[in-house]
Amino acid sequence: MKTAIATVCLSGGLREKLEAIAAAGFRGVEIFENDLLSYHGTPADVAKEVADLGLKVITFQPFRDFEGMPDSQRARTFDRAERKFDVMGELGCDLLLVCSNVSPQAQGGIDHAAADLRELGERAARRGLRIGFEALAWGRHINDYRDAWEVVRRADHPAVGLVLDSFHVYARRTDLNRLSAIPGDRIFLVQLADAPWLDMDVLTWSRHFRCFPGQGDMPLTDFVAAVAATGYRDHLSLEIFNDQFRAGSPRSVAVDGQRSLTFLMDQLHELTGAPPGDFSALPPRSKCLGVEFIEFAVDDRAGDELEDFLGHLGFRNAARHKSKAVTRWVQGAINLVVNREKEGFAHSHYITHGPSVCAIGLKVQSAAATLDRAERLHDIPFRQRVGPGELEIPAVRGVGGSLLYFVDQGSALAKVWDVEFELLRAAGNAASAGLIAIDHISQSMHYEDMLSWLLFYTSLFDVEKTPQLDITDPGGIVRSQVVETADGALRIALNASQSPRTQSSRFLSEYFGSGVQHIAFQTDDILAAARTLRVNRVATLPIPANYYDDLEARVDLPAERVRALRANNILYDRDDCGEYFQLYTTSFKDLFFIEIVQRRGYRGFGAINAPIRLNAQSRLAAERAALDSG
Ligand code: MG
Ligand code: MG
């Protein structure tokens, strides 16, 4: 099947949209009438631009309120259609998309509708054009693809075919059984859109919340499998109305669209074993075995402060890079890298963001296959000059221009620490705090970018996404969603907010963009970790007494345990699988902070405690601001 996208998906003027669509590798485009109306030039000019970009206009749309009109309106309705045919002739497009009538004047009756479609087909055929009929989920009489198919079947005209749209099918929870029985050559176009399951009127849901396949909750793979079973081999066209996309860059949204289709075809291939058609088969989704390292970009001053902070958190300066101003800090299975280089990637990241996480190294089964899959998914590979005695670690661009490195055990990369670093004798470091592993990494991003990074992670790695959560920050709502491997080896929390006053948004403005806002380390003994932090004078986030009063009333913990939690600013939660303990440091230079967690079987992330934490952080930030200004 071939890829296409509707101009309505993207922001910008028509020319900008077409350029973005061509640059993202699409060959087909649906022209939305509004984009044409606001274009300075004739339809023939558009046709030329489209051809120059190597694109093809596959559909002109939408043609509304056509079928079943009363006799008094009928002639005018057909006149309207003839004028669209004129435009299509100039555009060089042969398919008009007719969506089912929503007008209160429309009369029901399958035969009435079929007769109208048949006559329209006859008129279109005289000009070498075709008609595709689509059931809108809110159509007055026709709102189900099965009825639309019955209309097309009875119209019985070679120039009249069916248009299927995954959103309209799933929005009405229609089953797919009948779909695979429709002859593939009577389907003229298949449109794809995903969406989160929302309880709202279908029109609003469709106009604002559609998203690319894989970004929502609808089982698009099943839909495409049913379509493939009909024998349909023509365009799969993205038709997404989404507020975030219309606020985003057309170039990157178009690339996301292409990525979503590549991933969808890959899943179809996995599900049915069917050849991926125009798509080449990808290496399987990369299995992430854990986080190998987190790298910080700093200058000398921030480097001293950060290393001091890490020392107090119980990290040991275990090694130093053989040729660069880079150190390795270790505790349990956690590796942190502090990079003070004055050139190269980390330095430019530091210039943009200040002291920050510039890279995350992931342990994968095969680094080469992961990079290969990433490139085929249109992710952006990263390469920089490799010095003598250094390994080239495969990497792609991640959130906020940071890097995701891939290391594995099966290649020379397994020895990266030995090859590039020399061991230091541990001296003068504080005692370990019993931190054993990285539990999760939390990234804050712009609201419009969240769906994009969600697709990035879920298409590249063998991870699942948790349902979206809306968390109350004193400054507004923060949307949060986690991508994680089934075994928890990788857990990344994505956070975004539309309000400029939330912690998440303040992070974006202070940090100059998206990035890692906090890192959670795991321990087997949170009380011991708290004790070490206290001895090492690491400030923890103060939690109000009210929280513990409520906790005591809410859960049946022994009073003594609640007292211990209270004394150490430890938050508590439990689910069906077990218990969770959380402790936060205050922020490092107002940029990021550390969380320490203990999991006893618990699967979540303490969402119930998030508003408590956010309130405590914003109170501290306000106090600090008052001190600064006073
Ligand atoms: Mg549609
Ligand atoms: Mg957390």
XYZ file of C-alpha atoms and ligand atoms in Angstrom:
632
model
C 0.000 0.000 0.000
C 1.109 3.551 -0.697
C 1.362 6.442 1.748
C -0.584 9.656 1.507
C -1.574 12.479 3.796
C -4.284 15.140 3.769
C -3.198 18.776 3.751
C -5.514 19.389 6.699
C -3.085 17.531 9.001
C -0.454 20.258 8.872
C -0.048 23.899 9.814
C 0.995 26.599 7.359
C -0.036 27.666 3.886
C -0.632 25.168 1.089
C 2.841 25.571 -0.421
C 4.521 25.006 2.946
C 2.336 21.956 3.568
C 3.109 20.417 0.175
C 6.840 20.934 0.652
C 6.706 19.311 4.097
C 4.681 16.398 2.730
C 7.117 15.773 -0.123
C 10.150 16.142 2.175
C 8.725 13.490 4.525
C 8.635 11.008 1.646
C 4.909 10.913 0.857
C 3.866 10.513 -2.755
C 0.117 11.063 -2.449
C -1.711 14.066 -1.052
C -5.369 14.818 -0.369
C -6.138 18.461 -1.071
C -8.560 20.019 1.358
C -10.780 22.584 -0.270
C -10.020 25.227 2.384
C -6.302 24.979 1.656
C -7.055 25.629 -1.981
C -9.393 28.545 -1.261
C -6.773 30.319 0.835
C -4.051 29.746 -1.768
C -2.931 32.671 -3.945
C -2.967 31.044 -7.356
C -5.128 28.879 -9.587
C -5.775 25.153 -9.122
C -3.514 24.687 -12.158
C -0.702 26.418 -10.236
C -1.257 23.936 -7.414
C -1.141 21.077 -9.907
C 2.217 22.326 -11.154
C 3.608 22.696 -7.656
C 2.403 19.227 -6.744
C 4.014 17.741 -9.840
C 7.281 19.624 -9.268
C 7.477 18.100 -5.789
C 6.939 14.597 -7.174
C 3.516 14.335 -5.514
C 0.145 13.234 -6.843
C -3.223 14.627 -5.764
C -5.176 11.511 -4.865
C -8.376 13.186 -3.634
C -10.126 16.510 -3.530
C -12.300 16.887 -0.453
C -14.734 17.257 1.160
C -17.951 17.435 -0.820
C -20.674 17.749 1.783
C -24.440 17.428 2.055
C -25.026 15.665 -1.217
C -27.074 12.469 -1.039
C -30.790 12.321 -0.242
C -31.585 16.007 -0.808
C -35.251 16.834 -1.504
C -36.222 17.541 -5.138
C -36.231 21.297 -4.558
C -32.481 21.168 -3.694
C -31.365 18.401 -5.977
C -30.513 20.385 -9.107
C -28.466 22.894 -7.116
C -26.587 20.120 -5.352
C -25.568 18.598 -8.673
C -24.537 22.034 -9.994
C -22.297 22.382 -6.962
C -20.713 19.042 -7.788
C -20.096 20.027 -11.396
C -18.141 23.054 -10.214
C -15.958 20.791 -8.029
C -15.360 18.627 -11.094
C -14.112 21.735 -12.928
C -11.616 22.402 -10.131
C -10.527 18.761 -10.094
C -9.853 18.891 -13.840
C -7.469 21.783 -13.253
C -5.931 20.126 -10.178
C -5.273 16.934 -12.088
C -7.163 14.883 -9.502
C -9.679 12.190 -10.416
C -11.340 11.346 -7.075
C -13.926 13.472 -5.253
C -14.577 12.514 -1.649
C -18.268 12.790 -0.831
C -19.025 12.512 2.870
C -22.444 11.478 4.056
C -25.058 14.171 4.442
C -25.481 15.905 7.813
C -28.120 18.408 6.655
C -31.474 18.369 8.457
C -33.021 18.581 4.982
C -31.527 15.247 3.976
C -34.017 12.460 3.400
C -33.236 8.924 4.401
C -33.485 5.820 2.292
C -30.652 3.723 0.929
C -32.182 3.647 -2.555
C -32.577 7.426 -2.702
C -28.931 7.850 -1.746
C -27.848 5.144 -4.197
C -29.743 6.809 -7.055
C -28.037 10.144 -6.301
C -24.595 8.541 -6.157
C -25.290 6.668 -9.363
C -26.175 9.854 -11.218
C -23.151 11.655 -9.774
C -20.986 8.724 -10.860
C -22.410 8.944 -14.352
C -21.602 12.662 -14.563
C -18.106 12.105 -13.117
C -17.371 9.266 -15.525
C -18.136 11.540 -18.502
C -15.167 13.621 -17.377
C -12.975 10.666 -16.484
C -13.501 11.277 -12.735
C -14.599 9.089 -9.807
C -16.634 9.480 -6.617
C -15.713 8.059 -3.218
C -18.465 7.878 -0.589
C -17.599 8.069 3.120
C -19.902 7.547 6.123
C -19.306 10.276 8.716
C -19.887 8.954 12.213
C -22.341 11.842 12.687
C -24.033 11.565 9.273
C -27.771 12.209 9.435
C -28.884 8.956 7.854
C -25.681 7.253 6.754
C -23.215 7.023 9.630
C -21.936 3.470 9.407
C -19.505 2.105 6.790
C -21.833 -0.861 6.241
C -24.648 1.446 5.122
C -22.272 3.484 2.983
C -21.151 0.247 1.322
C -24.772 -0.729 0.707
C -25.346 2.655 -0.991
C -22.245 2.158 -3.171
C -23.242 -1.429 -3.973
C -26.717 -0.377 -5.062
C -25.428 2.634 -7.004
C -23.707 -0.062 -9.032
C -21.534 2.267 -11.072
C -17.841 1.725 -11.850
C -17.082 5.384 -11.035
C -18.645 5.108 -7.551
C -16.646 3.498 -4.735
C -16.323 3.459 -0.966
C -14.059 5.536 1.287
C -13.173 3.989 4.638
C -11.955 6.076 7.558
C -10.708 4.259 10.652
C -11.844 7.025 12.984
C -15.477 6.900 11.830
C -15.484 3.110 12.055
C -14.023 2.948 15.571
C -15.796 6.039 16.926
C -19.079 4.170 16.560
C -17.496 0.939 17.825
C -18.574 -0.713 14.553
C -17.283 -4.232 14.136
C -14.893 -5.019 11.315
C -16.429 -8.340 10.235
C -18.301 -6.946 7.264
C -15.332 -4.888 6.157
C -13.189 -7.730 4.913
C -16.090 -8.957 2.762
C -16.130 -5.750 0.661
C -14.358 -6.253 -2.688
C -11.038 -4.376 -2.559
C -11.561 -2.824 -5.999
C -14.746 -1.085 -4.797
C -12.789 0.715 -2.075
C -11.404 3.900 -3.618
C -9.583 5.284 -0.595
C -8.649 4.306 2.962
C -8.084 7.073 5.480
C -6.333 6.449 8.773
C -6.599 8.259 12.050
C -6.127 7.104 15.624
C -7.519 8.831 18.734
C -7.544 8.399 22.489
C -10.777 6.858 23.786
C -12.715 9.866 25.040
C -16.233 10.206 26.250
C -17.453 13.210 24.277
C -19.557 14.085 21.267
C -18.097 12.451 18.185
C -17.765 15.628 16.108
C -15.609 17.433 18.708
C -13.610 14.271 19.309
C -12.912 13.966 15.588
C -12.127 17.624 14.927
C -9.654 18.080 17.782
C -8.298 14.796 19.093
C -7.454 12.636 16.121
C -3.821 11.600 16.026
C -1.470 9.462 13.963
C -1.719 5.661 14.135
C -0.008 4.446 17.288
C -0.477 7.717 19.181
C -3.985 6.930 20.397
C -5.900 3.934 21.711
C -7.633 2.555 18.599
C -6.524 -0.866 17.285
C -5.399 0.411 13.885
C -3.479 -2.754 13.066
C -6.738 -4.735 13.117
C -8.326 -2.143 10.862
C -5.513 -2.260 8.315
C -5.479 -6.069 8.466
C -9.203 -6.090 7.601
C -8.559 -3.629 4.760
C -5.666 -5.739 3.462
C -7.939 -8.811 3.493
C -10.227 -7.103 0.931
C -7.376 -7.025 -1.580
C -7.189 -3.202 -1.428
C -3.660 -2.093 -2.352
C -4.065 1.617 -2.955
C -3.293 4.591 -0.709
C -3.379 4.622 3.075
C -3.957 8.272 3.719
C -3.586 10.080 7.027
C -6.453 12.434 7.756
C -5.834 13.997 11.153
C -7.568 16.970 12.688
C -5.522 17.772 15.761
C -4.971 21.050 17.606
C -1.386 20.175 18.526
C -0.472 19.284 14.936
C -1.932 22.547 13.726
C 0.308 24.357 16.206
C 3.397 22.319 15.308
C 6.010 22.548 12.589
C 4.602 21.089 9.347
C 7.938 19.432 8.572
C 8.193 17.487 11.808
C 4.486 16.607 11.897
C 4.764 15.226 8.339
C 7.757 13.100 9.366
C 5.769 11.820 12.351
C 3.012 10.836 9.920
C 5.428 8.892 7.768
C 6.915 7.268 10.893
C 3.448 6.233 12.076
C 2.645 4.551 8.755
C 5.996 2.758 8.612
C 5.384 1.489 12.144
C 1.811 0.488 11.322
C 2.929 -1.528 8.275
C 5.587 -3.121 10.448
C 2.948 -4.174 12.989
C 0.700 -5.468 10.205
C 3.616 -7.513 8.917
C 4.179 -8.869 12.429
C 0.466 -9.653 12.883
C -0.323 -11.285 9.558
C 3.056 -12.102 8.048
C 1.770 -10.252 4.983
C 4.482 -8.687 2.849
C 4.777 -5.015 3.783
C 4.073 -3.902 0.178
C 5.876 -0.686 -0.654
C 7.428 -0.777 2.800
C 10.578 -2.772 3.409
C 10.555 -5.018 6.469
C 12.249 -3.505 9.532
C 14.401 -5.193 12.142
C 12.075 -6.044 15.063
C 11.315 -3.487 17.771
C 14.457 -3.129 19.829
C 14.474 -4.911 23.160
C 15.822 -2.522 25.770
C 17.620 -4.286 28.613
C 18.160 -1.233 30.777
C 19.869 2.130 31.072
C 23.651 1.773 30.749
C 24.456 5.388 31.577
C 23.173 8.920 31.880
C 25.496 11.696 30.725
C 25.505 15.256 32.037
C 26.906 18.216 30.115
C 28.478 20.850 32.367
C 31.124 23.546 32.502
C 33.891 23.428 35.110
C 31.961 25.266 37.802
C 28.743 23.317 37.437
C 30.858 20.177 37.041
C 32.412 20.699 40.480
C 29.007 21.297 42.027
C 27.431 18.320 40.277
C 30.259 15.966 41.251
C 29.982 17.216 44.817
C 26.220 16.537 44.719
C 26.747 13.048 43.271
C 29.323 12.302 45.944
C 26.803 13.230 48.615
C 24.249 10.952 46.960
C 26.721 8.124 47.540
C 28.238 7.904 44.050
C 31.891 6.993 43.659
C 34.132 8.592 41.058
C 35.222 5.284 39.561
C 36.962 6.259 36.362
C 38.158 9.053 34.142
C 38.147 9.248 30.364
C 41.573 8.566 28.877
C 41.615 11.654 26.656
C 38.671 13.863 27.624
C 37.441 15.891 30.577
C 34.866 13.225 31.344
C 34.375 11.272 34.573
C 32.361 8.170 35.432
C 30.392 7.973 38.687
C 29.104 4.652 39.916
C 26.720 3.342 42.546
C 25.153 -0.123 42.347
C 24.433 -0.731 38.654
C 24.090 3.010 37.965
C 26.614 4.785 35.758
C 26.615 8.565 35.527
C 28.946 10.408 33.186
C 29.967 14.009 33.801
C 31.229 15.691 30.643
C 33.127 19.014 30.903
C 34.540 19.014 27.377
C 34.888 22.418 25.726
C 33.895 21.165 22.289
C 31.763 18.477 20.707
C 28.173 17.481 21.245
C 27.973 17.695 25.062
C 29.430 21.196 25.034
C 26.939 22.495 22.492
C 24.168 20.916 24.536
C 25.532 22.712 27.595
C 25.614 26.031 25.701
C 21.937 25.629 24.791
C 20.528 24.185 28.016
C 23.007 24.832 30.808
C 23.931 21.959 33.155
C 21.756 19.147 31.851
C 21.391 15.533 30.843
C 22.744 15.538 27.291
C 22.575 11.819 26.590
C 21.131 8.534 27.755
C 22.873 5.271 26.938
C 20.553 2.298 26.554
C 21.496 -1.349 26.780
C 19.879 -3.112 23.834
C 20.124 -6.580 22.349
C 21.717 -5.274 19.161
C 22.936 -1.707 18.827
C 23.375 -1.997 15.048
C 19.862 -3.378 14.486
C 18.406 -0.676 16.751
C 20.116 2.044 14.723
C 18.967 0.400 11.489
C 15.351 0.324 12.677
C 15.612 3.911 13.914
C 16.840 5.126 10.537
C 14.039 3.347 8.702
C 11.563 4.966 11.086
C 12.927 8.369 10.005
C 14.590 8.992 13.355
C 17.675 11.180 13.086
C 20.991 9.363 13.478
C 23.849 11.214 15.139
C 27.529 10.891 14.351
C 30.470 12.869 15.622
C 34.207 12.637 15.115
C 35.661 9.718 17.058
C 39.089 10.266 18.596
C 41.880 7.682 18.671
C 41.115 4.882 21.134
C 37.398 5.726 21.197
C 34.464 3.647 20.030
C 31.761 4.919 17.735
C 28.588 4.382 19.728
C 25.452 4.359 17.527
C 23.084 7.163 18.491
C 19.948 8.996 17.450
C 18.531 12.365 18.414
C 16.157 12.204 21.339
C 14.029 14.668 23.295
C 15.196 18.297 23.159
C 18.195 17.588 20.929
C 19.717 15.162 23.444
C 21.122 11.819 22.324
C 20.091 8.233 22.816
C 23.110 5.950 22.573
C 22.783 2.209 21.985
C 25.225 -0.239 23.535
C 25.120 -4.021 23.507
C 27.012 -7.043 24.779
C 27.506 -8.599 21.365
C 29.899 -6.030 19.910
C 32.998 -4.067 20.881
C 30.612 -1.680 22.659
C 30.459 -4.129 25.575
C 33.939 -2.931 26.530
C 33.308 0.799 26.224
C 34.178 1.529 29.868
C 37.443 -0.422 29.667
C 38.428 0.952 26.285
C 37.755 4.626 26.914
C 38.169 5.027 30.693
C 40.897 4.433 33.224
C 39.965 3.335 36.707
C 40.526 5.619 39.650
C 41.207 4.500 43.180
C 38.112 5.509 45.093
C 39.221 8.098 47.600
C 37.454 10.489 49.883
C 33.952 9.651 48.705
C 30.915 9.495 50.923
C 29.387 6.140 51.790
C 27.010 4.509 49.324
C 23.344 5.353 49.832
C 22.326 1.897 48.672
C 21.125 3.066 45.261
C 21.083 0.065 42.957
C 19.583 0.940 39.586
C 17.827 3.586 37.520
C 14.102 3.183 38.098
C 12.797 5.778 35.666
C 13.714 8.915 33.791
C 11.274 11.776 33.529
C 11.359 14.101 30.528
C 9.459 17.360 30.253
C 8.508 18.633 26.847
C 6.281 21.037 25.019
C 2.688 19.902 24.940
C 2.626 19.798 21.134
C 5.668 17.489 21.109
C 4.333 14.849 23.465
C 2.569 12.687 20.875
C 5.666 12.881 18.741
C 8.001 11.490 21.413
C 5.446 8.900 22.412
C 5.527 7.584 18.854
C 9.318 7.818 18.778
C 9.714 5.521 21.791
C 6.895 3.084 21.035
C 7.908 2.596 17.396
C 11.597 2.035 18.110
C 11.503 -0.048 21.283
C 9.535 -3.012 22.533
C 7.668 -0.888 25.078
C 4.059 -0.307 26.075
C 2.535 3.029 26.967
C 0.462 3.541 30.094
C -2.823 5.474 29.873
C -2.507 9.275 29.894
C -2.776 10.850 33.328
C -3.643 14.437 34.118
C -1.849 15.549 37.260
C -2.759 18.692 39.179
C 0.108 21.089 39.599
C -0.574 24.306 41.575
C -0.024 26.145 38.263
C -2.265 23.998 36.070
C -2.621 20.522 34.665
C 0.353 18.376 33.675
C -0.264 15.523 31.271
C 1.852 12.494 31.999
C 2.337 9.224 30.173
C 4.907 6.483 30.683
C 6.553 4.202 28.136
C 8.013 1.062 29.692
C 9.256 -2.418 28.946
C 7.205 -5.278 30.376
C 9.976 -6.074 32.891
C 10.556 -2.424 33.884
C 14.142 -2.406 32.556
C 13.300 0.873 30.841
C 10.740 3.335 32.116
C 10.484 6.838 30.702
C 7.860 9.273 31.925
C 6.840 11.985 29.456
C 5.344 15.161 30.923
C 3.881 18.218 29.276
C 1.625 21.076 30.177
C -0.327 23.736 28.344
C -0.219 26.097 31.294
C 2.958 28.213 31.480
C 2.799 28.181 35.299
C 3.292 24.468 36.012
C 6.629 23.020 37.195
C 6.823 21.184 33.912
C 6.497 24.402 31.885
C 8.803 26.381 34.157
C 11.392 23.699 33.571
C 11.078 24.264 29.812
C 11.659 27.989 30.109
C 14.542 27.753 32.588
C 16.153 24.925 30.684
C 15.506 26.465 27.287
C 13.687 23.475 25.908
C 12.696 19.897 26.534
C 14.823 17.537 28.555
C 15.296 15.328 31.599
C 13.644 16.905 34.602
C 14.226 14.143 37.071
C 15.911 10.798 37.463
C 14.608 8.183 39.874
C 17.065 5.743 41.425
C 15.994 2.502 43.050
C 16.955 1.294 46.474
C 16.103 -1.783 48.534
C 15.992 0.246 51.727
C 14.543 3.732 51.502
C 15.030 4.442 55.209
C 18.729 3.644 54.966
C 18.983 5.833 51.851
C 17.241 8.671 53.705
C 19.653 8.266 56.608
C 22.685 8.481 54.316
C 21.324 11.598 52.638
C 20.814 13.187 56.034
C 24.346 12.342 57.146
C 25.645 13.724 53.831
C 23.561 16.872 54.200
C 21.553 16.379 51.023
C 18.386 18.477 51.337
C 15.211 16.511 50.745
C 11.903 17.949 49.659
C 9.844 18.767 52.793
C 6.444 17.064 52.767
C 3.652 18.727 54.801
C 2.417 17.075 58.002
C -1.121 17.002 56.585
C -0.020 14.421 54.055
C 0.955 12.020 56.827
C -2.187 12.702 58.859
C -4.216 11.794 55.796
C -2.006 8.771 55.036
C -2.568 7.418 58.509
C -6.330 7.689 58.017
C -6.212 6.299 54.476
C -4.034 3.203 54.787
C -3.627 0.723 57.596
C 0.068 1.188 58.221
C 1.402 0.842 61.758
C 1.748 4.266 63.390
C 5.442 3.671 63.821
C 5.956 3.253 60.090
C 4.020 6.390 59.291
C 6.194 8.180 61.846
C 9.345 6.953 60.063
C 7.985 8.070 56.692
C 7.050 11.454 58.145
C 10.472 11.932 59.721
C 12.168 11.284 56.382
C 9.834 13.077 53.919
C 8.993 9.764 52.288
C 5.819 9.462 50.219
C 3.895 6.205 50.146
C 1.566 4.409 47.778
C 0.337 0.896 47.193
C -1.459 -0.964 44.407
C -2.660 -4.545 43.881
C 0.929 -5.627 43.314
C 2.634 -4.027 46.279
C 4.044 -0.946 47.978
C 5.976 2.127 46.782
C 8.144 4.597 48.665
C 9.403 7.878 47.211
C 11.815 10.517 48.362
C 12.893 13.649 46.494
C 15.967 15.815 46.735
C 15.543 19.544 46.283
C 16.509 20.613 42.797
C 20.054 20.878 41.519
C 20.532 24.520 40.446
C 16.788 24.740 39.756
C 17.331 22.470 36.770
C 16.651 18.882 37.705
C 16.138 16.796 40.796
C 16.653 13.266 42.007
C 14.010 10.875 43.229
C 14.774 7.773 45.237
C 12.224 4.984 45.153
C 11.730 1.603 46.686
C 9.379 -0.795 44.923
C 7.914 -3.815 46.645
C 6.165 -5.293 43.622
C 4.405 -1.996 42.894
C 3.967 -1.233 39.171
C 3.025 2.466 39.030
C 4.754 5.782 39.664
C 2.971 7.221 42.684
C 0.556 9.368 40.664
C -1.507 9.951 43.801
C 1.524 11.636 45.394
C 2.456 13.755 42.389
C 0.273 16.757 43.348
C 1.806 16.695 46.859
C 5.294 16.703 45.388
C 4.449 19.439 42.850
C 2.956 21.631 45.576
C 5.976 21.162 47.806
C 8.308 22.024 44.929
C 6.405 25.098 43.949
C 6.338 26.296 47.551
C 10.114 25.916 47.752
C 10.555 27.709 44.429
C 8.369 30.598 45.648
C 10.330 30.840 48.901
C 13.578 30.924 46.987
C 12.272 33.590 44.617
C 11.166 35.698 47.605
C 14.639 35.347 49.137
C 16.305 36.309 45.840
C 14.173 39.409 45.401
C 14.374 40.353 49.077
Mg -12.338 10.992 6.527
Mg 9.069 10.055 39.337
